[in-house]
mmCIF file of C-alpha atoms (C1' of nucleotides) in Angstrom:
data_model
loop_
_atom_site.group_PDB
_atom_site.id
_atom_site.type_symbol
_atom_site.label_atom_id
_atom_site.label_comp_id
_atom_site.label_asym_id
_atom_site.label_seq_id
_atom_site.Cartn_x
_atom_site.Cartn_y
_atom_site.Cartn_z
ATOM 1 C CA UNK A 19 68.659 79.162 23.017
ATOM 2 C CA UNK A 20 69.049 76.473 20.369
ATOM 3 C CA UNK A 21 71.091 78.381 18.770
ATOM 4 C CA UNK A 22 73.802 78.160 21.005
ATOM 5 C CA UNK A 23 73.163 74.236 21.832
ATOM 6 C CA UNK A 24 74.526 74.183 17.760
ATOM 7 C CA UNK A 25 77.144 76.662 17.926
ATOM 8 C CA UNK A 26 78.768 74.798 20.770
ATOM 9 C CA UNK A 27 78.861 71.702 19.349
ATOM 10 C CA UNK A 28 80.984 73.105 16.631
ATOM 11 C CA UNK A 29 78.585 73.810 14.247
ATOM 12 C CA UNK A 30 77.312 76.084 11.529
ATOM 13 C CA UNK A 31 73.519 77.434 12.754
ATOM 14 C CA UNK A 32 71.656 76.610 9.549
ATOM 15 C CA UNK A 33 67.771 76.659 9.250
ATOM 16 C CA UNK A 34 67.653 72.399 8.900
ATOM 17 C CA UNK A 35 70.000 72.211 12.444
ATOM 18 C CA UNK A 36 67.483 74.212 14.036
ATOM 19 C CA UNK A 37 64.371 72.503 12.680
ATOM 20 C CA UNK A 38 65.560 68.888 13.098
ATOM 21 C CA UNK A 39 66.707 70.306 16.601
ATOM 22 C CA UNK A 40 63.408 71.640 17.354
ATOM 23 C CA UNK A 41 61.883 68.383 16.865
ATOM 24 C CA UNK A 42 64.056 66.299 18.675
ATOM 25 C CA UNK A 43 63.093 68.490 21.293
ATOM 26 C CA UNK A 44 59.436 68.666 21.051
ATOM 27 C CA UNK A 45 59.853 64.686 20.646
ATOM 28 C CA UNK A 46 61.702 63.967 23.170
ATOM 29 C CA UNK A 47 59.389 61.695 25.341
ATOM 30 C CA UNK A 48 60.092 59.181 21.848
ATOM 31 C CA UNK A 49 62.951 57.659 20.059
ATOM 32 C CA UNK A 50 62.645 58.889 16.276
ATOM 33 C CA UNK A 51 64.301 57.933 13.527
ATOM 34 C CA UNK A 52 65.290 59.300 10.723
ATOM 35 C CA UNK A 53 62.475 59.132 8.686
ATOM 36 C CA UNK A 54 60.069 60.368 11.202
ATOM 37 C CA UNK A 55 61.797 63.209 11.633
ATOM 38 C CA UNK A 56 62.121 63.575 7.755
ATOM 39 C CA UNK A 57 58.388 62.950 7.831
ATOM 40 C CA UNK A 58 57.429 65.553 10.723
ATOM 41 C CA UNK A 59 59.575 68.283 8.671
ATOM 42 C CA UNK A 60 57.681 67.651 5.563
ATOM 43 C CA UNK A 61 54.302 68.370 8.025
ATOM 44 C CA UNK A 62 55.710 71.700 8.507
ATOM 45 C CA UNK A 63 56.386 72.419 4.825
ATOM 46 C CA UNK A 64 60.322 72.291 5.402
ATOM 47 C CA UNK A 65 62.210 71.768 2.274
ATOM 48 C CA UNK A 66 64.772 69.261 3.715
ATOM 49 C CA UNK A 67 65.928 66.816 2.345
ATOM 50 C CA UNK A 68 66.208 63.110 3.696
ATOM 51 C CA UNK A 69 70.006 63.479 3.230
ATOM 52 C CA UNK A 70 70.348 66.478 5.369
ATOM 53 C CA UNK A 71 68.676 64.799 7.795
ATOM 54 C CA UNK A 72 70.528 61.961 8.087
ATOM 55 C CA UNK A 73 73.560 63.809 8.149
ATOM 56 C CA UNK A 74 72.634 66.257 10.712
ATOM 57 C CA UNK A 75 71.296 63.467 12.702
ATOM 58 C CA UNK A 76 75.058 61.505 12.294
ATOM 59 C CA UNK A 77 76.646 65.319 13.718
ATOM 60 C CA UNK A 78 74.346 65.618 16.543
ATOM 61 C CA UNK A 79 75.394 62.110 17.315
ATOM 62 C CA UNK A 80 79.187 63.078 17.043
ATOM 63 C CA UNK A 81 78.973 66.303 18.891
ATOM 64 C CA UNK A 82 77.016 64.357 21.543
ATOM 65 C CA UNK A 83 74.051 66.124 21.197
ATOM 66 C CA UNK A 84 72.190 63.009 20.560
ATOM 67 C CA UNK A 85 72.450 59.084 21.214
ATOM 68 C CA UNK A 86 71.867 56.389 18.069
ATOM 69 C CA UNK A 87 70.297 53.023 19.327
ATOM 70 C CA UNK A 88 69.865 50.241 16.975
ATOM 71 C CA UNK A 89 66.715 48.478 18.505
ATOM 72 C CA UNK A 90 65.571 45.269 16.602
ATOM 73 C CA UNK A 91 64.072 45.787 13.393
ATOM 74 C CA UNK A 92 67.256 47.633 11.339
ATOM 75 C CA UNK A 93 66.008 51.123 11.977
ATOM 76 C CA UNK A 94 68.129 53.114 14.017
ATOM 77 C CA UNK A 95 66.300 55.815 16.592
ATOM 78 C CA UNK A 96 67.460 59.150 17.922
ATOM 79 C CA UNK A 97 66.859 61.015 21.257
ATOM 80 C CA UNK A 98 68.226 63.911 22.435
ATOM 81 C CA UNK A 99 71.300 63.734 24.911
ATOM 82 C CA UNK A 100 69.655 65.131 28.235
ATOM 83 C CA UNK A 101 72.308 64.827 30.008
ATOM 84 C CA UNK A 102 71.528 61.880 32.084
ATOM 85 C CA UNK A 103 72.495 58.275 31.170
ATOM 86 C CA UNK A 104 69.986 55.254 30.762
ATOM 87 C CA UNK A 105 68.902 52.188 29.034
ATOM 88 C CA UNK A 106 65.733 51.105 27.052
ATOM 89 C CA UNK A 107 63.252 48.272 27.881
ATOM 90 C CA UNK A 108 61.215 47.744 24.324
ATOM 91 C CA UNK A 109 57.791 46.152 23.894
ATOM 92 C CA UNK A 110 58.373 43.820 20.893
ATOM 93 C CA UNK A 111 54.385 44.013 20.581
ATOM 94 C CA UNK A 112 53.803 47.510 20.077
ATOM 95 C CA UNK A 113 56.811 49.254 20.203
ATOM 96 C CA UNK A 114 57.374 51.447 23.218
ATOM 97 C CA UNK A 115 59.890 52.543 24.419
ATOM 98 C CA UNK A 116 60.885 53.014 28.331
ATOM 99 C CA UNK A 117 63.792 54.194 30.115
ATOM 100 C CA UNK A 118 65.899 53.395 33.153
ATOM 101 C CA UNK A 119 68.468 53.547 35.123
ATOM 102 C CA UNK A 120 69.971 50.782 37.643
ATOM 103 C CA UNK A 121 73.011 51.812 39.303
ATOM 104 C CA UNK A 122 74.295 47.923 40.244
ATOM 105 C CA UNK A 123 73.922 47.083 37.076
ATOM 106 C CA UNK A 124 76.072 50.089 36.017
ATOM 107 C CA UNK A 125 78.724 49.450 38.879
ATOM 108 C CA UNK A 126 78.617 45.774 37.870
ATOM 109 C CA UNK A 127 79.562 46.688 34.227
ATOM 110 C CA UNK A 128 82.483 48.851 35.340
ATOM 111 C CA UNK A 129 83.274 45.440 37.252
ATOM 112 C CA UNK A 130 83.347 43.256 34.548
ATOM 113 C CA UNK A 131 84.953 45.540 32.463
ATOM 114 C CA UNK A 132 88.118 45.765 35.011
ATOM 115 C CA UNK A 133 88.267 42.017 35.169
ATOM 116 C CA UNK A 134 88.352 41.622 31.138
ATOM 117 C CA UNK A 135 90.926 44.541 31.153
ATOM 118 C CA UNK A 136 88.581 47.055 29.122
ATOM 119 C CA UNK A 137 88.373 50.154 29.145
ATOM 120 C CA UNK A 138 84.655 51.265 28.675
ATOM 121 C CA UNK A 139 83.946 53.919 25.972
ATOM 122 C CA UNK A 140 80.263 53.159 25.919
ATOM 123 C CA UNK A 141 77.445 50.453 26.343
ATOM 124 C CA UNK A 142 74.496 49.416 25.109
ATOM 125 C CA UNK A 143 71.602 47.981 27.371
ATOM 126 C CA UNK A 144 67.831 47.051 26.041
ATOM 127 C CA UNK A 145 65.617 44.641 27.580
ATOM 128 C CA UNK A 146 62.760 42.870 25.100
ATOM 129 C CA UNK A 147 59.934 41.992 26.029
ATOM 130 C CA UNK A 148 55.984 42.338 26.761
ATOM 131 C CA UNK A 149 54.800 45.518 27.856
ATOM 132 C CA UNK A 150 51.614 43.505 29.419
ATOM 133 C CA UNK A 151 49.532 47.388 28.768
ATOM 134 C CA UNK A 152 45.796 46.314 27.978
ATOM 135 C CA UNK A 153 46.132 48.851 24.784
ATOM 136 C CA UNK A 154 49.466 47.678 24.216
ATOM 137 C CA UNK A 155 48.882 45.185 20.249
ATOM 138 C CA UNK A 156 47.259 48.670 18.592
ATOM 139 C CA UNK A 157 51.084 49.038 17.292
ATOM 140 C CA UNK A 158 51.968 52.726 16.279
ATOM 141 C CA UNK A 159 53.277 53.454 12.453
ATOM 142 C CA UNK B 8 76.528 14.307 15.490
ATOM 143 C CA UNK B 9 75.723 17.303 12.820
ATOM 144 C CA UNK B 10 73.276 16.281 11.249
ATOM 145 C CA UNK B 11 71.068 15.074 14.647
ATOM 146 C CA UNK B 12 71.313 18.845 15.479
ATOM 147 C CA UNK B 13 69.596 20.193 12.692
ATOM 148 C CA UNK B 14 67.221 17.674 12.402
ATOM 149 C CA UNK B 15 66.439 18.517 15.349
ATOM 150 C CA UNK B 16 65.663 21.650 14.627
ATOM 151 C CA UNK B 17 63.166 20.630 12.332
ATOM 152 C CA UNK B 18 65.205 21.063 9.610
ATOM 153 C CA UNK B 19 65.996 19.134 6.530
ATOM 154 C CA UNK B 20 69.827 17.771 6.761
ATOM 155 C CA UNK B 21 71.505 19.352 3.476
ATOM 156 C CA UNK B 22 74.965 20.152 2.703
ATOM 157 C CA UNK B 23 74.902 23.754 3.244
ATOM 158 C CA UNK B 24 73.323 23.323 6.584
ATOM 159 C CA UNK B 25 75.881 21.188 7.288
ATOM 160 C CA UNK B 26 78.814 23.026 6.196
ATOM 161 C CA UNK B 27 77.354 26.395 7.438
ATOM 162 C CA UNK B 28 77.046 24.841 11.152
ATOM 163 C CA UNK B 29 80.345 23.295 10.788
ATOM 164 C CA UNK B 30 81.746 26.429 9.963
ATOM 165 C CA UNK B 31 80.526 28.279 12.891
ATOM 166 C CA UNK B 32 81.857 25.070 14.728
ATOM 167 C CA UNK B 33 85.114 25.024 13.933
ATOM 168 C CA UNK B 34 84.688 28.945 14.409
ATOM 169 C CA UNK B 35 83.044 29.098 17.870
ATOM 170 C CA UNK B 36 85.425 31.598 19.491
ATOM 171 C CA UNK B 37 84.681 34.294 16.867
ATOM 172 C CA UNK B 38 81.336 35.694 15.679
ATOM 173 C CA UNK B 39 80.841 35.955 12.304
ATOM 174 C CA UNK B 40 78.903 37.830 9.637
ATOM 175 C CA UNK B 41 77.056 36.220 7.156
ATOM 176 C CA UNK B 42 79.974 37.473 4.492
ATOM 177 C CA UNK B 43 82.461 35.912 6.931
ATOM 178 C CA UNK B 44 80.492 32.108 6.339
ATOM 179 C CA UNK B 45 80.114 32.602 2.633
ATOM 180 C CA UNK B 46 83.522 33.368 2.089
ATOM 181 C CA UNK B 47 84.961 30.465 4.211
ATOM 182 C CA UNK B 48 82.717 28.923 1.909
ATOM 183 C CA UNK B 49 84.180 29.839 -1.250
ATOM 184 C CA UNK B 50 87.562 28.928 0.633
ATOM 185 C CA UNK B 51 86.682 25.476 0.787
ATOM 186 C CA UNK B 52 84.955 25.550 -2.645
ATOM 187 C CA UNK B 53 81.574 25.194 -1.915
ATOM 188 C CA UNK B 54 79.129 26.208 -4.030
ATOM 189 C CA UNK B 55 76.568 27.675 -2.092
ATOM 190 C CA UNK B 56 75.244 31.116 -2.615
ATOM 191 C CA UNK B 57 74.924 34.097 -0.157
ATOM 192 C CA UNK B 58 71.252 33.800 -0.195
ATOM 193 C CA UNK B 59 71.399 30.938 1.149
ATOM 194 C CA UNK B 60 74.121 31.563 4.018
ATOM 195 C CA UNK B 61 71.520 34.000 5.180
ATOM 196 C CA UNK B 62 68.860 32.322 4.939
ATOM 197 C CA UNK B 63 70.762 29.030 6.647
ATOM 198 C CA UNK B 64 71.606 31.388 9.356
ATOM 199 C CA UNK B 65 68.338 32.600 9.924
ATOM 200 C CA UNK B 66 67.342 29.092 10.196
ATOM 201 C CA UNK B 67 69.184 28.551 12.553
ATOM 202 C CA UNK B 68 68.317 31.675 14.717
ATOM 203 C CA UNK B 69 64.765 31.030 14.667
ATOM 204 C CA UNK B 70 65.618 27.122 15.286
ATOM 205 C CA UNK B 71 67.844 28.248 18.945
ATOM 206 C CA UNK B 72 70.563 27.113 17.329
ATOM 207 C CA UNK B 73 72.753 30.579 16.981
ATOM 208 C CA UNK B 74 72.053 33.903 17.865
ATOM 209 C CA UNK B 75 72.244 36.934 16.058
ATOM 210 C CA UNK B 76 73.893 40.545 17.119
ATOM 211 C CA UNK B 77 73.243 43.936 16.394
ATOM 212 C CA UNK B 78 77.039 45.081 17.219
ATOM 213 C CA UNK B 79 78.301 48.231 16.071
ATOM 214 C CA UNK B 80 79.114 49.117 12.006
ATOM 215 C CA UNK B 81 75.190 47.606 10.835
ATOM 216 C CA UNK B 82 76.409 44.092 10.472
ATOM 217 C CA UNK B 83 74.887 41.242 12.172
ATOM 218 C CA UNK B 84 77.066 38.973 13.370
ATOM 219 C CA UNK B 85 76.090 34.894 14.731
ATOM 220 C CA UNK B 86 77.353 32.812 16.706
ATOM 221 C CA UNK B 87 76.212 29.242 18.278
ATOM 222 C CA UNK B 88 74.104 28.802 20.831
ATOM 223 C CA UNK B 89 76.261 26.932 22.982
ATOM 224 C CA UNK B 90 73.541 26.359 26.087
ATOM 225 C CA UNK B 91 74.809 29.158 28.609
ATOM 226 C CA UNK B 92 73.384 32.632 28.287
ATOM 227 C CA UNK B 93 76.145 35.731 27.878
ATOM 228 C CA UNK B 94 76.608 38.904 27.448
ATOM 229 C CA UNK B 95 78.863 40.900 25.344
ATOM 230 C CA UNK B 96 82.304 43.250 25.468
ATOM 231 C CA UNK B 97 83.606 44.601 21.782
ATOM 232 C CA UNK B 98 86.684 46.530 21.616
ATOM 233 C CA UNK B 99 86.194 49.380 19.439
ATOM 234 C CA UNK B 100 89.654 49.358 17.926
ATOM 235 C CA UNK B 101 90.308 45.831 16.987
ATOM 236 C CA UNK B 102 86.888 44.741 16.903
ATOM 237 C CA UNK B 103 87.982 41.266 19.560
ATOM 238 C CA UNK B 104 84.536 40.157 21.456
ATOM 239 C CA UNK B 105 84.762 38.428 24.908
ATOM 240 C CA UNK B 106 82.110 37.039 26.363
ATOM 241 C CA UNK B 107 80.861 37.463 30.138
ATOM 242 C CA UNK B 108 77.860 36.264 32.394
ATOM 243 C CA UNK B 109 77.096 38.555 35.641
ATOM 244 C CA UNK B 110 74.578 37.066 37.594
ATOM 245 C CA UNK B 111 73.679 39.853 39.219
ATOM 246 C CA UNK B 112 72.701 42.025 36.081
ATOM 247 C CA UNK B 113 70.336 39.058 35.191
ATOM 248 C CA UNK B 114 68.812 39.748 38.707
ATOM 249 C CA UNK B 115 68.207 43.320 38.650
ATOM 250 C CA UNK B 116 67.360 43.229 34.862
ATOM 251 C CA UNK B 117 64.595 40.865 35.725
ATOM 252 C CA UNK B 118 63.784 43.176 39.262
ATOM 253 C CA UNK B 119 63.610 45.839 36.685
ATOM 254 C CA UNK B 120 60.818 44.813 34.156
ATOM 255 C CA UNK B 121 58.586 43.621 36.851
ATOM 256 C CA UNK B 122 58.839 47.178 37.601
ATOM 257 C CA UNK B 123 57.900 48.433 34.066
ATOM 258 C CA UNK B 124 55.534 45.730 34.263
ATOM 259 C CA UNK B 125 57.377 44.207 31.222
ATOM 260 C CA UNK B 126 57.585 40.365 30.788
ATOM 261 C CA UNK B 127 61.182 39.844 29.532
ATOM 262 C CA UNK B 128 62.029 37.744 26.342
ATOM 263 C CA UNK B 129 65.264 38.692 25.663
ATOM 264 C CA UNK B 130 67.989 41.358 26.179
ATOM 265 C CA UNK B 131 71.669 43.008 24.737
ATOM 266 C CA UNK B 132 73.646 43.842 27.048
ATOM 267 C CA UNK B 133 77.280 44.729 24.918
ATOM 268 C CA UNK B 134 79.958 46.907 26.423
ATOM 269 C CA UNK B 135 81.720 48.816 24.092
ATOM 270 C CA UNK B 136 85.245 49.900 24.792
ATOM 271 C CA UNK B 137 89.092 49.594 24.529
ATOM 272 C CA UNK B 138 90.657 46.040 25.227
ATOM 273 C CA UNK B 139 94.209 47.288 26.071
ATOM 274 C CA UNK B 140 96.024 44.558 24.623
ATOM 275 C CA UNK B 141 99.590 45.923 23.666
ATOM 276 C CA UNK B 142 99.117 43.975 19.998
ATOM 277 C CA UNK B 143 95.179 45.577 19.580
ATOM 278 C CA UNK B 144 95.586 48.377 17.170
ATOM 279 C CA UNK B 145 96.521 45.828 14.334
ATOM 280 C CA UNK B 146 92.544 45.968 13.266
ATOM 281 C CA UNK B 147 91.861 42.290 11.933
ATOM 282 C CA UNK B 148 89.779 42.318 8.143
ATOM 283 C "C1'" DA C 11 76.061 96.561 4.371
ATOM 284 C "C1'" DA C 12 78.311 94.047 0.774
ATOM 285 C "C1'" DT C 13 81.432 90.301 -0.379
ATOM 286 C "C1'" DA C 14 84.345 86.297 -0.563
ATOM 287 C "C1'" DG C 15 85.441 81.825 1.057
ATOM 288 C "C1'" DA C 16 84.096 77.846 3.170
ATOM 289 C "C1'" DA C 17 80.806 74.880 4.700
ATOM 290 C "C1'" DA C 18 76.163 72.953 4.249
ATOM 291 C "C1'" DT C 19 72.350 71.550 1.471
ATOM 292 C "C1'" DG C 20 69.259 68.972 -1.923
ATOM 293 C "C1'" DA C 21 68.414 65.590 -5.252
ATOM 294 C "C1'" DG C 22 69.497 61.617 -7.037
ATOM 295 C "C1'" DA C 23 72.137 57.749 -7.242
ATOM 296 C "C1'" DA C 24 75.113 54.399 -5.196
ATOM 297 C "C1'" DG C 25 76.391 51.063 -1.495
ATOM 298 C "C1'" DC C 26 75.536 47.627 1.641
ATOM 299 C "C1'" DT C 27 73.088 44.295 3.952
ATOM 300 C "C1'" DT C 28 69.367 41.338 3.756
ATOM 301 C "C1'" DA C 29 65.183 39.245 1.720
ATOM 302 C "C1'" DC C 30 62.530 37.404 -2.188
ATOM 303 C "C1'" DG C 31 60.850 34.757 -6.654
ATOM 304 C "C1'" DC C 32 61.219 31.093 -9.383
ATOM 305 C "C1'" DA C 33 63.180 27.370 -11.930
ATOM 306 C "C1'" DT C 34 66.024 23.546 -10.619
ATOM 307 C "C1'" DT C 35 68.101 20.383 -7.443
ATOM 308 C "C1'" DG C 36 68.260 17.191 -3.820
ATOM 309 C "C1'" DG C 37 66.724 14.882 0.802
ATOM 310 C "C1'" DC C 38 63.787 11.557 2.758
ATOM 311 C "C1'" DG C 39 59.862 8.546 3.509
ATOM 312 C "C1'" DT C 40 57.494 4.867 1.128
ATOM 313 C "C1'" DA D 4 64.505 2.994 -6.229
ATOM 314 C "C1'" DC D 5 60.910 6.710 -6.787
ATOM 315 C "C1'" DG D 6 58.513 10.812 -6.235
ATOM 316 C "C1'" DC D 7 57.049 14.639 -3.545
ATOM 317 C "C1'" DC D 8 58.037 18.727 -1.394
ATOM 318 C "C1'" DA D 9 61.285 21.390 0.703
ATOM 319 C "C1'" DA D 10 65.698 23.593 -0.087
ATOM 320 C "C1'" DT D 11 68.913 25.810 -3.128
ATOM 321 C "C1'" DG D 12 71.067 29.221 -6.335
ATOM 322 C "C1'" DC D 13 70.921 32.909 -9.029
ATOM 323 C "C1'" DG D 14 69.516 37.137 -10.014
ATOM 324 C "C1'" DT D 15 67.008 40.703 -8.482
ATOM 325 C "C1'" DA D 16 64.671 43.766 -5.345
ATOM 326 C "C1'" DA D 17 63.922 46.189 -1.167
ATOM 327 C "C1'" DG D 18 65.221 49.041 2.833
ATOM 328 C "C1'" DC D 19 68.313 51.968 5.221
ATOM 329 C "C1'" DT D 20 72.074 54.978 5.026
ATOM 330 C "C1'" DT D 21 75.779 57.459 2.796
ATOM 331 C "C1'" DC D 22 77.992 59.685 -1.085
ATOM 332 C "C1'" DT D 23 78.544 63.022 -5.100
ATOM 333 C "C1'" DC D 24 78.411 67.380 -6.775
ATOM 334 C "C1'" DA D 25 76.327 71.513 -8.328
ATOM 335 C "C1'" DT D 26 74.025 75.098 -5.840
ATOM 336 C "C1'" DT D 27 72.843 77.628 -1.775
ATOM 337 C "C1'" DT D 28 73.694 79.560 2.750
ATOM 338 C "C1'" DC D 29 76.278 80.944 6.647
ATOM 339 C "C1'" DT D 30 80.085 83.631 8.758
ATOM 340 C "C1'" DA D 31 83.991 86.367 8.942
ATOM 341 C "C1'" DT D 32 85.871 90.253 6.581
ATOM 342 C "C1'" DT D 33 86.075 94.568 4.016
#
DNA sequence: AATAGAAATGAGAAGCTTACGCATTGGCGT
DNA sequence: ACGCCAATGCGTAAGCTTCTCATTTCTATT
């Protein structure tokens, strides 16, 4: 129950925490950002405003519900925290988005981090690149 | 010589250019914002305008002569391209950057797009975390 | 159920970073 | 030394995100 994914994070169940919740989760094969998710809300006749968004968006992020990346191009995107770490390889041609997982790399980080005397809070990983898909130039948006 | 570097580039040798590159010389170990340049700038009473500090810098991005990071807090910071390839580790608290090269993360990051089927042109790799130096908590700025 | 208090929302405006337009200035090849 | 064309500076504009504050909505309480 959604309801309880909010509660437990500490916050008040309003109607926009459940609809931008909602979407995240029927979205959750893509990275949206904010103003897709603004967008998809005004598809459903929500009366949200960009604001709220954007603020509910910054609490899911804080309660860990959700993960901000800054990909290239100044938007940031939002997915859903599903439990399960990974990183992002983007097609700079069209935009997609895939995920994955390497654990060398991850034991390598931990690694370096020792060696610098870090202690690791969090990373960021994304790979750029060509997605080489025939389809791939008809860029979404 | 300076000014054989940016002609080099393909770009005209003026005194911003010049004083801009200098300043991320003289400032190699740190990265810097765009602000940080223009206000060394008006340090050393120069009289060249943020506009062009950006646009200078952007120059120089698209020329190979700096790079340009997405770190966290939305401001892009630069640095010179000094030849060898690295990665990143921020400390959240004081905001210090160190720099690191694991060979082995280039090789699995490159085993891992031939997987997606992804031709690589670039990557971030940053680690985010706590540096544990006993003077860190004095935040600089 | 009704109510009070606190928290959340919506709308617009502000803030911040970055890019742009245009008149003026300044390199660089001849 | 001269002139062309690129580069600059200033102001302004654009894009993304956050803030302000009056109003609404949730939740605990009566």
């Amino acid at each position: 129950m959604d309801q309880q994914t909010i509660r437990k994070a500490g916050l008040k169940v309003t109607l926009p925490r459940m609809k931008i919740l909602e979407i995240l989760e029927e979205n959750a094969q893509r990275h949206m950002t904010a103003e897709d998710v603004y967008k998809e809300l005004l598809l459903r006749d929500e009366e949200i405003g960009l604001a709220t968004v954007y603020r509910v968006l910054t609490q899911f992020e804080a309660a860990g519900l959700a993960e901000r990346h800054h990909f290239e191009g100044g938007q940031a995107v939002f997915e859903l925290n599903r439990g399960e770490h990974h990183d992002h390889i983007v097609c700079l041609t069209c935009g997609k988005v895939e995920e994955f997982m390497d654990e060398t790399i991850e034991k390598c980080q931990a690694k370096i981090a020792k060696k610098h005397g870090f202690t690791i809070a969090d990373h960021s990983l994304i790979l750029y690149g060509e997605c080489n898909n025939p389809k791939c130039p008809n860029r979404p948006k």
